[in-house]
Amino acid sequence: MSAPPLTLADLNRMNRTGFATTLGFAFELSPWVVQRAYDAAPFDSVEALHAATMTVLEAASEDQRLALIRAHPELASKAAIDKTLTAESNAEQASAGLDRLTQEEFDRFHALNTAYRERFGFPFIVAVRLNNKTSILAAMQARLENDKAAEVAEAIRQIGLISKLRLQDAVTG
């Protein structure tokens, strides 16, 4: 996230491999999303680029969507505290204060992460940059009431928000 932003013109000149390598960070360890979105190039805006990636996700199989969801880290996990996540995830979790939890908060996140993963088989996903630890904990508790189909849909919606923020940070018009 510290590299100078790319321009749309830069991206529109790239081949598929360069495009996927450059933007693969936007979808947590899942460059296949941007690689497939390449077919919609050239892009006239970051919004058009993001829309193309979301079209890819809508067309993806359930297994592919679940693999993308499972590629995301748990919030406030030991890996987050130790800062061994991707640079983007580390920065995003820190922005919501998830790297500075009290023991009680850490225990609450751990309990909710465990309950969520046991219920749905994947980690809880939320756009942490649009939240704080209090709203995240409330969302975790509330979303435990959803069924699996609703949670898959919500996780993909949240990944859409996360990826849009990441693309907006990295690409200029």
PDB file of C-alpha atoms in Angstrom:
ATOM      1  CA  MET A   1       0.000   0.000   0.000  1.00  0.00           C
ATOM      2  CA  SER A   2       3.009   2.312   0.162  1.00  0.00           C
ATOM      3  CA  ALA A   3       3.920   2.126  -3.537  1.00  0.00           C
ATOM      4  CA  PRO A   4       2.935   5.126  -5.657  1.00  0.00           C
ATOM      5  CA  PRO A   5      -0.483   4.703  -7.212  1.00  0.00           C
ATOM      6  CA  LEU A   6      -0.729   3.222 -10.663  1.00  0.00           C
ATOM      7  CA  THR A   7      -2.709   4.964 -13.336  1.00  0.00           C
ATOM      8  CA  LEU A   8      -5.504   3.363 -15.282  1.00  0.00           C
ATOM      9  CA  ALA A   9      -3.407   3.947 -18.390  1.00  0.00           C
ATOM     10  CA  ASP A  10      -0.597   1.857 -16.817  1.00  0.00           C
ATOM     11  CA  LEU A  11      -3.029  -0.972 -16.071  1.00  0.00           C
ATOM     12  CA  ASN A  12      -4.684  -0.812 -19.475  1.00  0.00           C
ATOM     13  CA  ARG A  13      -1.254  -1.311 -21.137  1.00  0.00           C
ATOM     14  CA  MET A  14      -0.405  -4.424 -19.089  1.00  0.00           C
ATOM     15  CA  ASN A  15      -0.711  -7.988 -20.255  1.00  0.00           C
ATOM     16  CA  ARG A  16      -2.873 -10.402 -18.252  1.00  0.00           C
ATOM     17  CA  THR A  17       0.008 -11.689 -16.117  1.00  0.00           C
ATOM     18  CA  GLY A  18       1.270  -8.221 -15.230  1.00  0.00           C
ATOM     19  CA  PHE A  19      -2.258  -7.043 -14.505  1.00  0.00           C
ATOM     20  CA  ALA A  20      -2.958  -9.983 -12.181  1.00  0.00           C
ATOM     21  CA  THR A  21       0.424  -9.673 -10.468  1.00  0.00           C
ATOM     22  CA  THR A  22      -0.008  -5.938  -9.939  1.00  0.00           C
ATOM     23  CA  LEU A  23      -3.578  -6.050  -8.627  1.00  0.00           C
ATOM     24  CA  GLY A  24      -3.682  -9.503  -7.038  1.00  0.00           C
ATOM     25  CA  PHE A  25      -3.399  -7.934  -3.580  1.00  0.00           C
ATOM     26  CA  ALA A  26      -6.924  -6.512  -3.896  1.00  0.00           C
ATOM     27  CA  PHE A  27      -8.484  -9.957  -3.394  1.00  0.00           C
ATOM     28  CA  GLU A  28      -6.627 -11.581  -0.508  1.00  0.00           C
ATOM     29  CA  LEU A  29      -4.264 -14.182  -1.983  1.00  0.00           C
ATOM     30  CA  SER A  30      -6.676 -14.733  -4.897  1.00  0.00           C
ATOM     31  CA  PRO A  31      -5.244 -13.093  -8.040  1.00  0.00           C
ATOM     32  CA  TRP A  32      -7.589 -15.176 -10.219  1.00  0.00           C
ATOM     33  CA  VAL A  33     -10.281 -12.553  -9.658  1.00  0.00           C
ATOM     34  CA  VAL A  34      -8.351  -9.715 -11.291  1.00  0.00           C
ATOM     35  CA  GLN A  35      -6.852 -12.065 -13.858  1.00  0.00           C
ATOM     36  CA  ARG A  36     -10.360 -12.879 -15.107  1.00  0.00           C
ATOM     37  CA  ALA A  37     -11.449  -9.226 -14.900  1.00  0.00           C
ATOM     38  CA  TYR A  38      -8.659  -8.402 -17.365  1.00  0.00           C
ATOM     39  CA  ASP A  39     -10.991  -9.479 -20.174  1.00  0.00           C
ATOM     40  CA  ALA A  40     -13.095  -6.351 -19.541  1.00  0.00           C
ATOM     41  CA  ALA A  41     -10.133  -3.993 -20.153  1.00  0.00           C
ATOM     42  CA  PRO A  42      -9.584  -1.239 -21.031  1.00  0.00           C
ATOM     43  CA  PHE A  43     -11.024   0.415 -17.944  1.00  0.00           C
ATOM     44  CA  ASP A  44     -12.080   4.053 -17.938  1.00  0.00           C
ATOM     45  CA  SER A  45     -12.333   4.336 -14.148  1.00  0.00           C
ATOM     46  CA  VAL A  46     -11.449   2.541 -10.930  1.00  0.00           C
ATOM     47  CA  GLU A  47     -15.177   1.967 -10.509  1.00  0.00           C
ATOM     48  CA  ALA A  48     -15.318   0.177 -13.883  1.00  0.00           C
ATOM     49  CA  LEU A  49     -12.317  -1.940 -12.882  1.00  0.00           C
ATOM     50  CA  HIS A  50     -13.968  -2.831  -9.591  1.00  0.00           C
ATOM     51  CA  ALA A  51     -17.272  -3.599 -11.319  1.00  0.00           C
ATOM     52  CA  ALA A  52     -15.454  -6.013 -13.615  1.00  0.00           C
ATOM     53  CA  THR A  53     -13.972  -7.840 -10.618  1.00  0.00           C
ATOM     54  CA  MET A  54     -17.388  -8.078  -8.991  1.00  0.00           C
ATOM     55  CA  THR A  55     -18.819  -9.506 -12.222  1.00  0.00           C
ATOM     56  CA  VAL A  56     -16.107 -12.177 -12.009  1.00  0.00           C
ATOM     57  CA  LEU A  57     -17.179 -12.998  -8.453  1.00  0.00           C
ATOM     58  CA  GLU A  58     -20.847 -13.183  -9.442  1.00  0.00           C
ATOM     59  CA  ALA A  59     -19.947 -15.668 -12.193  1.00  0.00           C
ATOM     60  CA  ALA A  60     -17.601 -17.713  -9.988  1.00  0.00           C
ATOM     61  CA  SER A  61     -18.643 -21.106  -8.718  1.00  0.00           C
ATOM     62  CA  GLU A  62     -19.637 -21.604  -5.092  1.00  0.00           C
ATOM     63  CA  ASP A  63     -16.344 -23.446  -4.518  1.00  0.00           C
ATOM     64  CA  GLN A  64     -14.362 -20.523  -5.951  1.00  0.00           C
ATOM     65  CA  ARG A  65     -16.238 -18.001  -3.799  1.00  0.00           C
ATOM     66  CA  LEU A  66     -15.690 -20.142  -0.710  1.00  0.00           C
ATOM     67  CA  ALA A  67     -11.970 -20.447  -1.503  1.00  0.00           C
ATOM     68  CA  LEU A  68     -11.759 -16.647  -1.754  1.00  0.00           C
ATOM     69  CA  ILE A  69     -13.580 -16.225   1.556  1.00  0.00           C
ATOM     70  CA  ARG A  70     -11.337 -18.815   3.221  1.00  0.00           C
ATOM     71  CA  ALA A  71      -8.223 -16.997   1.948  1.00  0.00           C
ATOM     72  CA  HIS A  72      -9.023 -14.141   4.346  1.00  0.00           C
ATOM     73  CA  PRO A  73      -7.562 -14.129   7.845  1.00  0.00           C
ATOM     74  CA  GLU A  74      -9.538 -14.188  11.036  1.00  0.00           C
ATOM     75  CA  LEU A  75      -9.869 -10.801  12.663  1.00  0.00           C
ATOM     76  CA  ALA A  76      -7.707 -10.094  15.710  1.00  0.00           C
ATOM     77  CA  SER A  77      -6.096 -13.518  15.458  1.00  0.00           C
ATOM     78  CA  LYS A  78      -2.611 -14.356  16.684  1.00  0.00           C
ATOM     79  CA  ALA A  79      -1.369 -13.774  13.119  1.00  0.00           C
ATOM     80  CA  ALA A  80      -2.877 -10.282  13.208  1.00  0.00           C
ATOM     81  CA  ILE A  81      -1.266  -9.508  16.548  1.00  0.00           C
ATOM     82  CA  ASP A  82       2.082 -10.853  15.282  1.00  0.00           C
ATOM     83  CA  LYS A  83       1.637  -8.902  12.003  1.00  0.00           C
ATOM     84  CA  THR A  84       2.187 -11.975   9.814  1.00  0.00           C
ATOM     85  CA  LEU A  85      -0.794 -11.267   7.543  1.00  0.00           C
ATOM     86  CA  THR A  86      -0.576  -9.657   4.124  1.00  0.00           C
ATOM     87  CA  ALA A  87       0.505  -6.011   4.281  1.00  0.00           C
ATOM     88  CA  GLU A  88      -3.009  -4.933   3.338  1.00  0.00           C
ATOM     89  CA  SER A  89      -4.676  -7.024   6.059  1.00  0.00           C
ATOM     90  CA  ASN A  90      -2.167  -5.872   8.677  1.00  0.00           C
ATOM     91  CA  ALA A  91      -2.830  -2.207   7.868  1.00  0.00           C
ATOM     92  CA  GLU A  92      -6.601  -2.660   7.703  1.00  0.00           C
ATOM     93  CA  GLN A  93      -6.837  -4.501  11.009  1.00  0.00           C
ATOM     94  CA  ALA A  94      -4.580  -1.904  12.641  1.00  0.00           C
ATOM     95  CA  SER A  95      -6.819   0.892  11.313  1.00  0.00           C
ATOM     96  CA  ALA A  96      -9.694  -0.536  13.362  1.00  0.00           C
ATOM     97  CA  GLY A  97      -7.512  -0.995  16.451  1.00  0.00           C
ATOM     98  CA  LEU A  98      -7.516  -4.775  16.200  1.00  0.00           C
ATOM     99  CA  ASP A  99      -3.786  -4.870  16.874  1.00  0.00           C
ATOM    100  CA  ARG A 100      -4.277  -3.094  20.224  1.00  0.00           C
ATOM    101  CA  LEU A 101      -6.904  -5.156  22.016  1.00  0.00           C
ATOM    102  CA  THR A 102      -7.219  -5.697  25.730  1.00  0.00           C
ATOM    103  CA  GLN A 103      -7.080  -9.317  26.838  1.00  0.00           C
ATOM    104  CA  GLU A 104     -10.861  -9.244  27.322  1.00  0.00           C
ATOM    105  CA  GLU A 105     -11.414  -7.923  23.779  1.00  0.00           C
ATOM    106  CA  PHE A 106      -8.985 -10.459  22.338  1.00  0.00           C
ATOM    107  CA  ASP A 107     -10.812 -13.271  24.160  1.00  0.00           C
ATOM    108  CA  ARG A 108     -14.178 -12.011  22.834  1.00  0.00           C
ATOM    109  CA  PHE A 109     -12.867 -11.889  19.257  1.00  0.00           C
ATOM    110  CA  HIS A 110     -11.378 -15.358  19.656  1.00  0.00           C
ATOM    111  CA  ALA A 111     -14.668 -16.791  20.981  1.00  0.00           C
ATOM    112  CA  LEU A 112     -16.720 -15.192  18.201  1.00  0.00           C
ATOM    113  CA  ASN A 113     -14.199 -16.218  15.527  1.00  0.00           C
ATOM    114  CA  THR A 114     -14.389 -19.799  16.774  1.00  0.00           C
ATOM    115  CA  ALA A 115     -18.197 -19.826  16.893  1.00  0.00           C
ATOM    116  CA  TYR A 116     -18.430 -18.251  13.443  1.00  0.00           C
ATOM    117  CA  ARG A 117     -15.936 -20.644  11.844  1.00  0.00           C
ATOM    118  CA  GLU A 118     -17.657 -23.652  13.442  1.00  0.00           C
ATOM    119  CA  ARG A 119     -21.065 -22.487  12.175  1.00  0.00           C
ATOM    120  CA  PHE A 120     -20.089 -21.477   8.631  1.00  0.00           C
ATOM    121  CA  GLY A 121     -16.746 -23.150   7.848  1.00  0.00           C
ATOM    122  CA  PHE A 122     -14.959 -19.903   6.956  1.00  0.00           C
ATOM    123  CA  PRO A 123     -13.723 -16.762   8.700  1.00  0.00           C
ATOM    124  CA  PHE A 124     -15.887 -13.752   9.456  1.00  0.00           C
ATOM    125  CA  ILE A 125     -15.324 -11.101   6.765  1.00  0.00           C
ATOM    126  CA  VAL A 126     -16.003  -7.405   7.234  1.00  0.00           C
ATOM    127  CA  ALA A 127     -14.516  -4.260   5.722  1.00  0.00           C
ATOM    128  CA  VAL A 128     -12.649  -3.280   8.872  1.00  0.00           C
ATOM    129  CA  ARG A 129     -11.632   0.115   7.474  1.00  0.00           C
ATOM    130  CA  LEU A 130     -15.310   1.062   7.536  1.00  0.00           C
ATOM    131  CA  ASN A 131     -15.733  -0.132  11.143  1.00  0.00           C
ATOM    132  CA  ASN A 132     -14.206  -0.117  14.590  1.00  0.00           C
ATOM    133  CA  LYS A 133     -13.747  -2.934  17.076  1.00  0.00           C
ATOM    134  CA  THR A 134     -17.114  -2.275  18.736  1.00  0.00           C
ATOM    135  CA  SER A 135     -19.088  -2.376  15.475  1.00  0.00           C
ATOM    136  CA  ILE A 136     -17.129  -5.412  14.301  1.00  0.00           C
ATOM    137  CA  LEU A 137     -17.915  -7.355  17.476  1.00  0.00           C
ATOM    138  CA  ALA A 138     -21.598  -6.405  17.165  1.00  0.00           C
ATOM    139  CA  ALA A 139     -21.666  -7.538  13.526  1.00  0.00           C
ATOM    140  CA  MET A 140     -19.955 -10.821  14.391  1.00  0.00           C
ATOM    141  CA  GLN A 141     -22.565 -11.539  17.059  1.00  0.00           C
ATOM    142  CA  ALA A 142     -25.502 -10.546  14.837  1.00  0.00           C
ATOM    143  CA  ARG A 143     -24.315 -12.425  11.755  1.00  0.00           C
ATOM    144  CA  LEU A 144     -24.040 -15.682  13.705  1.00  0.00           C
ATOM    145  CA  GLU A 145     -27.844 -15.767  13.365  1.00  0.00           C
ATOM    146  CA  ASN A 146     -27.696 -15.893   9.536  1.00  0.00           C
ATOM    147  CA  ASP A 147     -27.858 -19.051   7.472  1.00  0.00           C
ATOM    148  CA  LYS A 148     -24.853 -20.125   5.412  1.00  0.00           C
ATOM    149  CA  ALA A 149     -26.164 -18.811   2.081  1.00  0.00           C
ATOM    150  CA  ALA A 150     -26.763 -15.376   3.589  1.00  0.00           C
ATOM    151  CA  GLU A 151     -23.293 -15.358   5.107  1.00  0.00           C
ATOM    152  CA  VAL A 152     -21.594 -16.372   1.852  1.00  0.00           C
ATOM    153  CA  ALA A 153     -23.420 -13.512   0.129  1.00  0.00           C
ATOM    154  CA  GLU A 154     -22.512 -11.072   2.894  1.00  0.00           C
ATOM    155  CA  ALA A 155     -18.871 -12.186   2.908  1.00  0.00           C
ATOM    156  CA  ILE A 156     -18.667 -11.586  -0.863  1.00  0.00           C
ATOM    157  CA  ARG A 157     -20.313  -8.166  -0.399  1.00  0.00           C
ATOM    158  CA  GLN A 158     -17.762  -7.307   2.279  1.00  0.00           C
ATOM    159  CA  ILE A 159     -14.905  -8.543   0.057  1.00  0.00           C
ATOM    160  CA  GLY A 160     -16.293  -6.207  -2.592  1.00  0.00           C
ATOM    161  CA  LEU A 161     -16.022  -3.276  -0.178  1.00  0.00           C
ATOM    162  CA  ILE A 162     -12.513  -4.301   0.897  1.00  0.00           C
ATOM    163  CA  SER A 163     -11.291  -4.703  -2.667  1.00  0.00           C
ATOM    164  CA  LYS A 164     -12.826  -1.399  -3.763  1.00  0.00           C
ATOM    165  CA  LEU A 165     -10.968   0.441  -1.004  1.00  0.00           C
ATOM    166  CA  ARG A 166      -7.734  -1.336  -1.915  1.00  0.00           C
ATOM    167  CA  LEU A 167      -8.120  -0.497  -5.602  1.00  0.00           C
ATOM    168  CA  GLN A 168      -8.961   3.123  -4.828  1.00  0.00           C
ATOM    169  CA  ASP A 169      -5.750   3.328  -2.777  1.00  0.00           C
ATOM    170  CA  ALA A 170      -3.614   1.817  -5.508  1.00  0.00           C
ATOM    171  CA  VAL A 171      -4.989   3.189  -8.776  1.00  0.00           C
ATOM    172  CA  THR A 172      -5.542   6.732  -9.927  1.00  0.00           C
ATOM    173  CA  GLY A 173      -7.708   7.829 -12.831  1.00  0.00           C
TER     174      GLY A 173
END
